[in-house]
Amino acid sequence: MFYVLLSVLCSVTVAIIIKFARQRGVNYLQLLVWNYPVALILTHFLLKPERHAWTSDLAWHLYIPLGILLPSIFVCIAFSIRFGGIVKTEVAQRLSLFIPLLAAFLFMGEQLQPKNLIGISVGLLAIAFSIGWKKEANRGEVSYWVFPLLVFFGMGIIDILFKQVAQLSSITYMSSLWIVFVIALIIAFIFLGYLLIIKRQVFDKMAIVYGAVLGLFNFGNIVFYMKAHRALPDHPSLVFTAMNIGVIAVGALVGVLLFREKLSKYNKIGVLLAIISVLLIALL
């Protein structure tokens, strides 16, 4: 469980860095870009993926959407943290696990078990309670609930695509991950060009520093989660449950205690329902 703890801490630290950077006046959109060079370097030296020729028979129908979605949803996560806070963003990320379950039922012919149906229902309630809808909203307040929803659906789609990548037999998962990161890096630098040229933002050198640290913890989240599954190969549901509940719980504590995020009674109910829904899916 030590690796699960490290993965949880790395995951929450990513959100802390984004929030802290914005408070310190660092361009939090530019720093997201520099996450990907670090991810590529660490993948090359630590995971050592096999180099594979970029031929037309590769699963580009999976790689290209993933390469576009990863930086795009990262931007949504940053906006979600800005407008909604860490607590709501972490809940939205973790409950995105229901998207693959629904996709398997709707498009892949799998039978939806009663426990999954109950868990999904509770999870949707958790999303509704956590986001906190407003009857009247100005431009900023609309983003308050739009971005957590984009994170919820986007992370769910990413999960579906990565599950399909894991089933590829013609190429190793690490090699696929390398290709996806390269595409994501290209998209991220295009986004940086948009910020600098079209939006005329000033290039923020500190964003490189914060982005490098962000990339380190983001990569740590992935590696430690993989190590947790390898350390407990016979207990995948335990790793899954501990990871998701851990991130929701620690994220809630950090958001409330460190950043003084205010949660309504409905938001608190949403966090509790999120934990219950994960337990229903994993343990029943």
PDB file of C-alpha atoms in Angstrom:
ATOM      1  CA  MET A   1       0.000   0.000   0.000  1.00  0.00           C
ATOM      2  CA  PHE A   2       3.058   2.240   0.237  1.00  0.00           C
ATOM      3  CA  TYR A   3       3.038   2.715  -3.553  1.00  0.00           C
ATOM      4  CA  VAL A   4      -0.668   3.597  -3.445  1.00  0.00           C
ATOM      5  CA  LEU A   5       0.074   6.288  -0.858  1.00  0.00           C
ATOM      6  CA  LEU A   6       2.859   7.711  -3.023  1.00  0.00           C
ATOM      7  CA  SER A   7       0.579   7.699  -6.071  1.00  0.00           C
ATOM      8  CA  VAL A   8      -2.178   9.482  -4.128  1.00  0.00           C
ATOM      9  CA  LEU A   9       0.246  12.124  -2.861  1.00  0.00           C
ATOM     10  CA  CYS A  10       1.666  12.688  -6.357  1.00  0.00           C
ATOM     11  CA  SER A  11      -1.820  13.023  -7.844  1.00  0.00           C
ATOM     12  CA  VAL A  12      -2.959  15.598  -5.287  1.00  0.00           C
ATOM     13  CA  THR A  13       0.379  17.439  -5.508  1.00  0.00           C
ATOM     14  CA  VAL A  14      -0.255  18.033  -9.223  1.00  0.00           C
ATOM     15  CA  ALA A  15      -3.417  19.965  -8.309  1.00  0.00           C
ATOM     16  CA  ILE A  16      -1.575  21.809  -5.523  1.00  0.00           C
ATOM     17  CA  ILE A  17       1.159  22.954  -7.935  1.00  0.00           C
ATOM     18  CA  ILE A  18      -1.402  24.340 -10.401  1.00  0.00           C
ATOM     19  CA  LYS A  19      -3.290  26.158  -7.650  1.00  0.00           C
ATOM     20  CA  PHE A  20      -0.130  27.448  -5.954  1.00  0.00           C
ATOM     21  CA  ALA A  21       1.409  28.613  -9.241  1.00  0.00           C
ATOM     22  CA  ARG A  22      -1.624  30.727 -10.045  1.00  0.00           C
ATOM     23  CA  GLN A  23      -1.561  32.269  -6.565  1.00  0.00           C
ATOM     24  CA  ARG A  24       2.101  33.172  -7.090  1.00  0.00           C
ATOM     25  CA  GLY A  25       1.359  34.848 -10.428  1.00  0.00           C
ATOM     26  CA  VAL A  26       2.888  32.096 -12.579  1.00  0.00           C
ATOM     27  CA  ASN A  27       1.116  31.490 -15.887  1.00  0.00           C
ATOM     28  CA  TYR A  28      -0.608  28.221 -15.025  1.00  0.00           C
ATOM     29  CA  LEU A  29      -1.540  27.524 -18.650  1.00  0.00           C
ATOM     30  CA  GLN A  30       2.050  27.827 -19.873  1.00  0.00           C
ATOM     31  CA  LEU A  31       3.352  25.594 -17.091  1.00  0.00           C
ATOM     32  CA  LEU A  32       1.112  22.745 -18.294  1.00  0.00           C
ATOM     33  CA  VAL A  33       3.092  22.672 -21.540  1.00  0.00           C
ATOM     34  CA  TRP A  34       6.392  21.918 -19.800  1.00  0.00           C
ATOM     35  CA  ASN A  35       4.921  18.858 -18.130  1.00  0.00           C
ATOM     36  CA  TYR A  36       5.312  16.877 -21.359  1.00  0.00           C
ATOM     37  CA  PRO A  37       9.065  17.279 -22.060  1.00  0.00           C
ATOM     38  CA  VAL A  38       9.671  16.016 -18.515  1.00  0.00           C
ATOM     39  CA  ALA A  39       7.246  13.124 -19.060  1.00  0.00           C
ATOM     40  CA  LEU A  40       9.070  12.145 -22.262  1.00  0.00           C
ATOM     41  CA  ILE A  41      12.523  12.324 -20.669  1.00  0.00           C
ATOM     42  CA  LEU A  42      11.476  10.286 -17.630  1.00  0.00           C
ATOM     43  CA  THR A  43       9.670   7.739 -19.804  1.00  0.00           C
ATOM     44  CA  HIS A  44      12.798   7.309 -21.924  1.00  0.00           C
ATOM     45  CA  PHE A  45      15.256   6.843 -19.052  1.00  0.00           C
ATOM     46  CA  LEU A  46      13.105   5.081 -16.440  1.00  0.00           C
ATOM     47  CA  LEU A  47      10.527   3.065 -18.361  1.00  0.00           C
ATOM     48  CA  LYS A  48      12.849   2.403 -21.330  1.00  0.00           C
ATOM     49  CA  PRO A  49      10.198   1.848 -24.033  1.00  0.00           C
ATOM     50  CA  GLU A  50      11.148  -0.110 -27.131  1.00  0.00           C
ATOM     51  CA  ARG A  51      11.562   2.157 -30.135  1.00  0.00           C
ATOM     52  CA  HIS A  52       8.979   1.359 -32.780  1.00  0.00           C
ATOM     53  CA  ALA A  53       8.849   2.648 -36.342  1.00  0.00           C
ATOM     54  CA  TRP A  54       5.980   5.083 -36.886  1.00  0.00           C
ATOM     55  CA  THR A  55       4.224   3.159 -39.644  1.00  0.00           C
ATOM     56  CA  SER A  56       0.678   3.459 -40.942  1.00  0.00           C
ATOM     57  CA  ASP A  57      -0.370   0.182 -39.300  1.00  0.00           C
ATOM     58  CA  LEU A  58       0.003   1.589 -35.776  1.00  0.00           C
ATOM     59  CA  ALA A  59      -3.135   2.368 -33.775  1.00  0.00           C
ATOM     60  CA  TRP A  60      -3.260   6.020 -34.768  1.00  0.00           C
ATOM     61  CA  HIS A  61      -7.022   6.023 -34.214  1.00  0.00           C
ATOM     62  CA  LEU A  62      -6.136   5.672 -30.511  1.00  0.00           C
ATOM     63  CA  TYR A  63      -2.825   7.555 -30.314  1.00  0.00           C
ATOM     64  CA  ILE A  64      -3.943  10.785 -31.998  1.00  0.00           C
ATOM     65  CA  PRO A  65      -7.117  11.282 -29.910  1.00  0.00           C
ATOM     66  CA  LEU A  66      -5.121  10.529 -26.752  1.00  0.00           C
ATOM     67  CA  GLY A  67      -2.351  12.914 -27.764  1.00  0.00           C
ATOM     68  CA  ILE A  68      -4.923  15.663 -28.284  1.00  0.00           C
ATOM     69  CA  LEU A  69      -7.067  14.891 -25.240  1.00  0.00           C
ATOM     70  CA  LEU A  70      -4.267  14.678 -22.655  1.00  0.00           C
ATOM     71  CA  PRO A  71      -3.136  18.327 -22.890  1.00  0.00           C
ATOM     72  CA  SER A  72      -6.679  19.533 -23.649  1.00  0.00           C
ATOM     73  CA  ILE A  73      -8.174  17.950 -20.533  1.00  0.00           C
ATOM     74  CA  PHE A  74      -5.157  19.117 -18.519  1.00  0.00           C
ATOM     75  CA  VAL A  75      -6.163  22.670 -19.464  1.00  0.00           C
ATOM     76  CA  CYS A  76      -9.731  21.886 -18.356  1.00  0.00           C
ATOM     77  CA  ILE A  77      -8.357  20.557 -15.058  1.00  0.00           C
ATOM     78  CA  ALA A  78      -6.457  23.820 -14.558  1.00  0.00           C
ATOM     79  CA  PHE A  79      -9.601  25.877 -15.225  1.00  0.00           C
ATOM     80  CA  SER A  80     -11.652  23.558 -13.015  1.00  0.00           C
ATOM     81  CA  ILE A  81      -9.198  24.057 -10.147  1.00  0.00           C
ATOM     82  CA  ARG A  82      -9.313  27.815 -10.717  1.00  0.00           C
ATOM     83  CA  PHE A  83     -13.108  28.165 -10.822  1.00  0.00           C
ATOM     84  CA  GLY A  84     -14.284  25.185  -8.776  1.00  0.00           C
ATOM     85  CA  GLY A  85     -11.370  24.287  -6.525  1.00  0.00           C
ATOM     86  CA  ILE A  86      -9.316  21.168  -5.880  1.00  0.00           C
ATOM     87  CA  VAL A  87     -12.078  19.219  -4.114  1.00  0.00           C
ATOM     88  CA  LYS A  88     -14.589  19.346  -6.970  1.00  0.00           C
ATOM     89  CA  THR A  89     -11.903  18.715  -9.572  1.00  0.00           C
ATOM     90  CA  GLU A  90     -10.575  15.597  -7.826  1.00  0.00           C
ATOM     91  CA  VAL A  91     -14.109  14.225  -7.434  1.00  0.00           C
ATOM     92  CA  ALA A  92     -14.778  14.809 -11.144  1.00  0.00           C
ATOM     93  CA  GLN A  93     -11.525  13.076 -12.129  1.00  0.00           C
ATOM     94  CA  ARG A  94     -12.052  10.039  -9.913  1.00  0.00           C
ATOM     95  CA  LEU A  95     -15.715   9.507 -10.767  1.00  0.00           C
ATOM     96  CA  SER A  96     -14.850   9.527 -14.476  1.00  0.00           C
ATOM     97  CA  LEU A  97     -14.322   5.770 -13.973  1.00  0.00           C
ATOM     98  CA  PHE A  98     -18.072   5.396 -14.629  1.00  0.00           C
ATOM     99  CA  ILE A  99     -17.691   6.494 -18.258  1.00  0.00           C
ATOM    100  CA  PRO A 100     -15.839   3.270 -19.281  1.00  0.00           C
ATOM    101  CA  LEU A 101     -18.431   1.196 -17.396  1.00  0.00           C
ATOM    102  CA  LEU A 102     -21.278   2.866 -19.285  1.00  0.00           C
ATOM    103  CA  ALA A 103     -19.399   2.564 -22.591  1.00  0.00           C
ATOM    104  CA  ALA A 104     -18.896  -1.174 -22.049  1.00  0.00           C
ATOM    105  CA  PHE A 105     -22.626  -1.564 -21.437  1.00  0.00           C
ATOM    106  CA  LEU A 106     -23.873   0.694 -24.235  1.00  0.00           C
ATOM    107  CA  PHE A 107     -21.390  -0.041 -27.035  1.00  0.00           C
ATOM    108  CA  MET A 108     -19.554  -3.290 -26.231  1.00  0.00           C
ATOM    109  CA  GLY A 109     -22.434  -5.539 -25.252  1.00  0.00           C
ATOM    110  CA  GLU A 110     -21.346  -6.187 -21.675  1.00  0.00           C
ATOM    111  CA  GLN A 111     -23.979  -6.896 -19.045  1.00  0.00           C
ATOM    112  CA  LEU A 112     -24.416  -4.146 -16.482  1.00  0.00           C
ATOM    113  CA  GLN A 113     -24.275  -5.731 -13.038  1.00  0.00           C
ATOM    114  CA  PRO A 114     -26.650  -4.453 -10.317  1.00  0.00           C
ATOM    115  CA  LYS A 115     -23.695  -3.284  -8.203  1.00  0.00           C
ATOM    116  CA  ASN A 116     -22.362  -1.272 -11.160  1.00  0.00           C
ATOM    117  CA  LEU A 117     -25.767   0.267 -11.786  1.00  0.00           C
ATOM    118  CA  ILE A 118     -26.071   1.271  -8.131  1.00  0.00           C
ATOM    119  CA  GLY A 119     -22.495   2.574  -8.066  1.00  0.00           C
ATOM    120  CA  ILE A 120     -23.008   4.617 -11.236  1.00  0.00           C
ATOM    121  CA  SER A 121     -26.262   6.073  -9.896  1.00  0.00           C
ATOM    122  CA  VAL A 122     -24.590   7.085  -6.631  1.00  0.00           C
ATOM    123  CA  GLY A 123     -21.639   8.472  -8.586  1.00  0.00           C
ATOM    124  CA  LEU A 124     -23.860  10.654 -10.765  1.00  0.00           C
ATOM    125  CA  LEU A 125     -25.523  11.968  -7.618  1.00  0.00           C
ATOM    126  CA  ALA A 126     -22.060  12.693  -6.227  1.00  0.00           C
ATOM    127  CA  ILE A 127     -21.182  14.721  -9.330  1.00  0.00           C
ATOM    128  CA  ALA A 128     -24.448  16.671  -9.073  1.00  0.00           C
ATOM    129  CA  PHE A 129     -23.892  17.451  -5.389  1.00  0.00           C
ATOM    130  CA  SER A 130     -20.165  18.174  -5.716  1.00  0.00           C
ATOM    131  CA  ILE A 131     -20.282  20.644  -8.580  1.00  0.00           C
ATOM    132  CA  GLY A 132     -22.817  22.991  -7.035  1.00  0.00           C
ATOM    133  CA  TRP A 133     -25.167  24.399  -9.650  1.00  0.00           C
ATOM    134  CA  LYS A 134     -26.104  28.085  -9.655  1.00  0.00           C
ATOM    135  CA  LYS A 135     -29.443  29.412 -10.899  1.00  0.00           C
ATOM    136  CA  GLU A 136     -27.933  32.687 -12.076  1.00  0.00           C
ATOM    137  CA  ALA A 137     -24.405  32.805 -13.345  1.00  0.00           C
ATOM    138  CA  ASN A 138     -22.132  35.261 -14.975  1.00  0.00           C
ATOM    139  CA  ARG A 139     -19.335  34.261 -17.287  1.00  0.00           C
ATOM    140  CA  GLY A 140     -16.983  33.137 -14.522  1.00  0.00           C
ATOM    141  CA  GLU A 141     -19.641  31.217 -12.643  1.00  0.00           C
ATOM    142  CA  VAL A 142     -20.637  29.262 -15.746  1.00  0.00           C
ATOM    143  CA  SER A 143     -17.073  27.971 -15.892  1.00  0.00           C
ATOM    144  CA  TYR A 144     -17.510  26.967 -12.258  1.00  0.00           C
ATOM    145  CA  TRP A 145     -19.527  23.917 -13.294  1.00  0.00           C
ATOM    146  CA  VAL A 146     -18.677  23.534 -17.000  1.00  0.00           C
ATOM    147  CA  PHE A 147     -15.017  22.625 -16.470  1.00  0.00           C
ATOM    148  CA  PRO A 148     -15.558  19.917 -13.805  1.00  0.00           C
ATOM    149  CA  LEU A 149     -18.037  18.310 -16.213  1.00  0.00           C
ATOM    150  CA  LEU A 150     -15.509  18.496 -19.060  1.00  0.00           C
ATOM    151  CA  VAL A 151     -12.932  16.887 -16.764  1.00  0.00           C
ATOM    152  CA  PHE A 152     -15.437  14.155 -15.847  1.00  0.00           C
ATOM    153  CA  PHE A 153     -16.259  13.221 -19.441  1.00  0.00           C
ATOM    154  CA  GLY A 154     -12.766  13.868 -20.824  1.00  0.00           C
ATOM    155  CA  MET A 155     -10.964  11.704 -18.278  1.00  0.00           C
ATOM    156  CA  GLY A 156     -13.539   8.968 -18.865  1.00  0.00           C
ATOM    157  CA  ILE A 157     -12.857   8.979 -22.615  1.00  0.00           C
ATOM    158  CA  ILE A 158      -9.094   8.961 -21.979  1.00  0.00           C
ATOM    159  CA  ASP A 159      -9.557   5.933 -19.721  1.00  0.00           C
ATOM    160  CA  ILE A 160     -11.492   4.102 -22.460  1.00  0.00           C
ATOM    161  CA  LEU A 161      -8.788   4.831 -25.047  1.00  0.00           C
ATOM    162  CA  PHE A 162      -5.931   3.754 -22.754  1.00  0.00           C
ATOM    163  CA  LYS A 163      -7.752   0.493 -21.988  1.00  0.00           C
ATOM    164  CA  GLN A 164      -7.878  -0.182 -25.737  1.00  0.00           C
ATOM    165  CA  VAL A 165      -4.186   0.691 -26.060  1.00  0.00           C
ATOM    166  CA  ALA A 166      -3.396  -1.849 -23.318  1.00  0.00           C
ATOM    167  CA  GLN A 167      -5.040  -4.569 -25.441  1.00  0.00           C
ATOM    168  CA  LEU A 168      -2.736  -4.013 -28.428  1.00  0.00           C
ATOM    169  CA  SER A 169      -0.535  -7.044 -29.064  1.00  0.00           C
ATOM    170  CA  SER A 170       1.677  -5.687 -31.841  1.00  0.00           C
ATOM    171  CA  ILE A 171       3.402  -3.081 -29.661  1.00  0.00           C
ATOM    172  CA  THR A 172       4.270  -2.796 -25.976  1.00  0.00           C
ATOM    173  CA  TYR A 173       2.242  -0.529 -23.720  1.00  0.00           C
ATOM    174  CA  MET A 174       5.328   1.551 -22.873  1.00  0.00           C
ATOM    175  CA  SER A 175       6.060   2.123 -26.558  1.00  0.00           C
ATOM    176  CA  SER A 176       2.478   3.232 -27.067  1.00  0.00           C
ATOM    177  CA  LEU A 177       2.771   5.555 -24.077  1.00  0.00           C
ATOM    178  CA  TRP A 178       5.898   7.091 -25.615  1.00  0.00           C
ATOM    179  CA  ILE A 179       4.095   7.774 -28.914  1.00  0.00           C
ATOM    180  CA  VAL A 180       1.123   9.331 -27.102  1.00  0.00           C
ATOM    181  CA  PHE A 181       3.438  11.585 -25.076  1.00  0.00           C
ATOM    182  CA  VAL A 182       5.224  12.742 -28.253  1.00  0.00           C
ATOM    183  CA  ILE A 183       1.899  13.690 -29.858  1.00  0.00           C
ATOM    184  CA  ALA A 184       0.788  15.388 -26.629  1.00  0.00           C
ATOM    185  CA  LEU A 185       4.058  17.363 -26.584  1.00  0.00           C
ATOM    186  CA  ILE A 186       3.455  18.583 -30.143  1.00  0.00           C
ATOM    187  CA  ILE A 187      -0.108  19.651 -29.275  1.00  0.00           C
ATOM    188  CA  ALA A 188       1.132  21.330 -26.085  1.00  0.00           C
ATOM    189  CA  PHE A 189       3.702  23.402 -27.989  1.00  0.00           C
ATOM    190  CA  ILE A 190       1.054  24.388 -30.549  1.00  0.00           C
ATOM    191  CA  PHE A 191      -1.037  25.568 -27.591  1.00  0.00           C
ATOM    192  CA  LEU A 192       1.963  27.501 -26.244  1.00  0.00           C
ATOM    193  CA  GLY A 193       2.370  29.150 -29.642  1.00  0.00           C
ATOM    194  CA  TYR A 194      -1.302  30.126 -29.536  1.00  0.00           C
ATOM    195  CA  LEU A 195      -0.856  31.712 -26.101  1.00  0.00           C
ATOM    196  CA  LEU A 196       2.257  33.651 -27.139  1.00  0.00           C
ATOM    197  CA  ILE A 197       1.335  34.686 -30.689  1.00  0.00           C
ATOM    198  CA  ILE A 198      -2.458  34.904 -30.812  1.00  0.00           C
ATOM    199  CA  LYS A 199      -3.205  35.777 -27.181  1.00  0.00           C
ATOM    200  CA  ARG A 200       0.035  37.810 -26.944  1.00  0.00           C
ATOM    201  CA  GLN A 201       0.931  36.477 -23.522  1.00  0.00           C
ATOM    202  CA  VAL A 202       4.402  37.199 -22.163  1.00  0.00           C
ATOM    203  CA  PHE A 203       6.627  34.131 -22.045  1.00  0.00           C
ATOM    204  CA  ASP A 204       6.853  33.089 -18.389  1.00  0.00           C
ATOM    205  CA  LYS A 205      10.237  31.569 -17.514  1.00  0.00           C
ATOM    206  CA  MET A 206       9.007  30.481 -14.082  1.00  0.00           C
ATOM    207  CA  ALA A 207       6.352  28.405 -15.842  1.00  0.00           C
ATOM    208  CA  ILE A 208       9.178  26.153 -17.051  1.00  0.00           C
ATOM    209  CA  VAL A 209      10.301  25.514 -13.463  1.00  0.00           C
ATOM    210  CA  TYR A 210       6.796  24.884 -12.152  1.00  0.00           C
ATOM    211  CA  GLY A 211       5.975  22.793 -15.223  1.00  0.00           C
ATOM    212  CA  ALA A 212       9.040  20.608 -14.725  1.00  0.00           C
ATOM    213  CA  VAL A 213       8.064  19.946 -11.104  1.00  0.00           C
ATOM    214  CA  LEU A 214       4.496  19.274 -12.227  1.00  0.00           C
ATOM    215  CA  GLY A 215       5.754  16.777 -14.800  1.00  0.00           C
ATOM    216  CA  LEU A 216       7.823  15.005 -12.156  1.00  0.00           C
ATOM    217  CA  PHE A 217       4.833  14.451  -9.867  1.00  0.00           C
ATOM    218  CA  ASN A 218       2.500  13.626 -12.749  1.00  0.00           C
ATOM    219  CA  PHE A 219       4.927  10.951 -13.913  1.00  0.00           C
ATOM    220  CA  GLY A 220       5.317   9.728 -10.326  1.00  0.00           C
ATOM    221  CA  ASN A 221       1.564   9.279 -10.102  1.00  0.00           C
ATOM    222  CA  ILE A 222       1.621   6.970 -13.139  1.00  0.00           C
ATOM    223  CA  VAL A 223       4.689   4.966 -12.099  1.00  0.00           C
ATOM    224  CA  PHE A 224       3.681   4.429  -8.466  1.00  0.00           C
ATOM    225  CA  TYR A 225       0.182   3.364  -9.506  1.00  0.00           C
ATOM    226  CA  MET A 226       1.708   0.777 -11.851  1.00  0.00           C
ATOM    227  CA  LYS A 227       4.063  -0.408  -9.092  1.00  0.00           C
ATOM    228  CA  ALA A 228       1.128  -0.711  -6.680  1.00  0.00           C
ATOM    229  CA  HIS A 229      -0.643  -3.077  -9.067  1.00  0.00           C
ATOM    230  CA  ARG A 230       2.542  -5.102  -9.523  1.00  0.00           C
ATOM    231  CA  ALA A 231       3.109  -5.285  -5.754  1.00  0.00           C
ATOM    232  CA  LEU A 232      -0.485  -6.472  -5.186  1.00  0.00           C
ATOM    233  CA  PRO A 233      -1.262  -8.448  -8.356  1.00  0.00           C
ATOM    234  CA  ASP A 234      -3.993 -10.500  -6.655  1.00  0.00           C
ATOM    235  CA  HIS A 235      -5.789  -7.476  -5.208  1.00  0.00           C
ATOM    236  CA  PRO A 236      -6.498  -5.045  -8.080  1.00  0.00           C
ATOM    237  CA  SER A 237      -9.767  -3.884  -6.505  1.00  0.00           C
ATOM    238  CA  LEU A 238      -7.913  -2.956  -3.316  1.00  0.00           C
ATOM    239  CA  VAL A 239      -5.439  -0.796  -5.251  1.00  0.00           C
ATOM    240  CA  PHE A 240      -8.241   0.736  -7.308  1.00  0.00           C
ATOM    241  CA  THR A 241     -10.357   1.539  -4.249  1.00  0.00           C
ATOM    242  CA  ALA A 242      -7.504   2.877  -2.135  1.00  0.00           C
ATOM    243  CA  MET A 243      -6.273   5.083  -4.980  1.00  0.00           C
ATOM    244  CA  ASN A 244      -9.610   6.678  -5.827  1.00  0.00           C
ATOM    245  CA  ILE A 245     -10.833   7.135  -2.264  1.00  0.00           C
ATOM    246  CA  GLY A 246      -7.384   8.327  -1.204  1.00  0.00           C
ATOM    247  CA  VAL A 247      -7.281  11.055  -3.848  1.00  0.00           C
ATOM    248  CA  ILE A 248     -10.827  12.214  -3.057  1.00  0.00           C
ATOM    249  CA  ALA A 249     -10.170  12.273   0.701  1.00  0.00           C
ATOM    250  CA  VAL A 250      -6.706  13.862   0.575  1.00  0.00           C
ATOM    251  CA  GLY A 251      -7.852  16.305  -2.108  1.00  0.00           C
ATOM    252  CA  ALA A 252     -10.752  17.353   0.112  1.00  0.00           C
ATOM    253  CA  LEU A 253      -8.457  17.875   3.104  1.00  0.00           C
ATOM    254  CA  VAL A 254      -5.929  19.864   1.071  1.00  0.00           C
ATOM    255  CA  GLY A 255      -8.597  22.002  -0.568  1.00  0.00           C
ATOM    256  CA  VAL A 256     -10.327  22.863   2.705  1.00  0.00           C
ATOM    257  CA  LEU A 257      -7.346  23.127   5.066  1.00  0.00           C
ATOM    258  CA  LEU A 258      -4.574  24.460   2.817  1.00  0.00           C
ATOM    259  CA  PHE A 259      -6.489  26.633   0.362  1.00  0.00           C
ATOM    260  CA  ARG A 260      -9.551  27.417   2.506  1.00  0.00           C
ATOM    261  CA  GLU A 261     -11.973  26.212  -0.146  1.00  0.00           C
ATOM    262  CA  LYS A 262     -15.541  26.573   1.072  1.00  0.00           C
ATOM    263  CA  LEU A 263     -17.843  23.591   0.670  1.00  0.00           C
ATOM    264  CA  SER A 264     -21.588  23.807   1.011  1.00  0.00           C
ATOM    265  CA  LYS A 265     -23.483  21.035   2.760  1.00  0.00           C
ATOM    266  CA  TYR A 266     -24.357  19.681  -0.690  1.00  0.00           C
ATOM    267  CA  ASN A 267     -20.680  19.630  -1.692  1.00  0.00           C
ATOM    268  CA  LYS A 268     -19.847  17.673   1.460  1.00  0.00           C
ATOM    269  CA  ILE A 269     -22.603  15.187   0.668  1.00  0.00           C
ATOM    270  CA  GLY A 270     -21.139  14.895  -2.834  1.00  0.00           C
ATOM    271  CA  VAL A 271     -17.676  13.996  -1.501  1.00  0.00           C
ATOM    272  CA  LEU A 272     -19.206  11.349   0.780  1.00  0.00           C
ATOM    273  CA  LEU A 273     -21.297   9.923  -2.071  1.00  0.00           C
ATOM    274  CA  ALA A 274     -18.186   9.806  -4.282  1.00  0.00           C
ATOM    275  CA  ILE A 275     -16.399   7.616  -1.735  1.00  0.00           C
ATOM    276  CA  ILE A 276     -19.467   5.378  -1.345  1.00  0.00           C
ATOM    277  CA  SER A 277     -19.811   4.965  -5.119  1.00  0.00           C
ATOM    278  CA  VAL A 278     -16.180   3.846  -5.481  1.00  0.00           C
ATOM    279  CA  LEU A 279     -16.690   1.303  -2.683  1.00  0.00           C
ATOM    280  CA  LEU A 280     -19.846  -0.012  -4.359  1.00  0.00           C
ATOM    281  CA  ILE A 281     -18.081  -0.504  -7.686  1.00  0.00           C
ATOM    282  CA  ALA A 282     -14.923  -2.096  -6.283  1.00  0.00           C
ATOM    283  CA  LEU A 283     -15.973  -4.173  -3.295  1.00  0.00           C
ATOM    284  CA  LEU A 284     -19.511  -5.480  -3.832  1.00  0.00           C
TER     285      LEU A 284
END
